[in-house]
Short mmCIF file of C-alpha atoms in Angstrom, two decimals:
data_model
loop_
_atom_site.label_atom_id
_atom_site.label_comp_id
_atom_site.label_asym_id
_atom_site.label_seq_id
_atom_site.Cartn_x
_atom_site.Cartn_y
_atom_site.Cartn_z
CA PRO A 1 -3.13 -9.47 -6.15
CA LEU A 2 -0.52 -10.23 -3.18
CA LEU A 3 2.11 -8.91 -5.35
CA ASN A 4 0.50 -5.85 -6.84
CA GLU A 5 1.90 -2.26 -6.59
CA ARG A 6 0.55 0.12 -3.63
CA ASP A 7 -3.24 1.02 -4.03
CA PHE A 8 -3.24 5.18 -4.27
CA GLY A 9 -7.36 4.59 -4.66
CA GLN A 10 -8.82 7.94 -5.43
CA TYR A 11 -5.27 9.54 -6.23
CA SER A 12 -4.45 7.01 -8.76
CA LEU A 13 -2.74 8.56 -11.89
CA LEU A 14 -3.56 12.00 -10.21
CA SER A 15 -0.66 14.50 -10.27
CA LYS A 16 0.31 16.13 -6.69
CA PRO A 17 -0.81 19.49 -7.73
CA THR A 18 -4.55 17.88 -8.69
CA ILE A 19 -4.29 16.05 -5.07
CA ILE A 20 -3.76 19.08 -3.54
CA SER A 21 -6.24 21.53 -4.92
CA ARG A 22 -8.74 18.79 -3.95
CA ASP A 23 -7.39 18.01 -0.29
CA PRO A 24 -5.52 20.84 1.03
CA ASN A 25 -4.42 18.61 4.29
CA TYR A 26 -2.62 15.73 1.75
CA ARG A 27 0.95 17.16 2.86
CA GLU A 28 0.49 17.82 6.36
CA GLU A 29 -1.62 14.14 6.78
CA ARG A 30 0.96 12.26 4.88
CA ARG A 31 4.17 13.76 6.47
CA SER A 32 2.25 13.15 10.00
CA ASP A 33 2.13 9.58 9.39
CA PRO A 34 3.91 8.47 6.37
CA ILE A 35 3.89 4.74 7.13
CA GLY A 36 0.14 4.50 8.10
CA TRP A 37 -1.31 7.40 5.95
CA LYS A 38 -3.53 6.15 3.16
CA PRO A 39 -5.30 7.79 0.31
CA PRO A 40 -9.00 7.59 0.03
CA ASP A 41 -9.93 4.13 -0.89
CA GLY A 42 -6.22 3.12 -1.08
CA GLU A 43 -3.39 1.61 1.02
CA SER A 44 -1.02 2.51 3.24
CA TYR A 45 2.66 1.12 3.43
CA LEU A 46 1.52 -0.90 6.24
CA ASP A 47 -1.46 -2.56 4.40
CA VAL A 48 1.17 -3.19 1.74
CA LYS A 49 3.83 -4.93 4.47
CA THR A 50 0.67 -6.97 5.50
CA ARG A 51 -0.04 -8.21 2.01
CA LEU A 52 3.60 -8.72 1.29
CA GLY A 53 4.06 -10.58 4.60
CA GLU A 54 0.84 -12.92 3.49
CA PHE A 55 2.48 -13.67 0.16
CA ILE A 56 5.71 -14.60 1.73
CA GLN A 57 4.00 -16.99 4.55
CA ALA A 58 1.78 -18.32 1.36
CA LYS A 59 5.28 -19.27 -0.58
CA LYS A 60 6.66 -20.89 2.76
CA THR A 61 3.86 -23.04 3.05
CA LEU A 62 3.99 -24.44 -0.43
CA GLN A 63 7.44 -25.11 0.25
CA GLN A 64 7.04 -26.95 2.83
CA LEU A 65 4.11 -28.83 1.03
CA SER A 66 6.50 -29.24 -2.02
CA THR A 67 9.00 -30.81 0.22
CA GLU A 68 6.48 -33.53 2.45
CA LYS A 69 6.01 -35.31 -0.58
#
């Protein structure tokens, strides 16, 4: 799960016109905070960054443990 693609939540598999018809503020909200904005029940780019950081830390820990043996 740490390397999954970004979760678009309720907007998954929807076209932009469909999203805009359901959420007229979509464009404005996304443009005002492109890094922190997240779709309903989805992830922001900051969320993805945190998740990838967890993966990198876990990988480093495993590497350290394997070299200690």
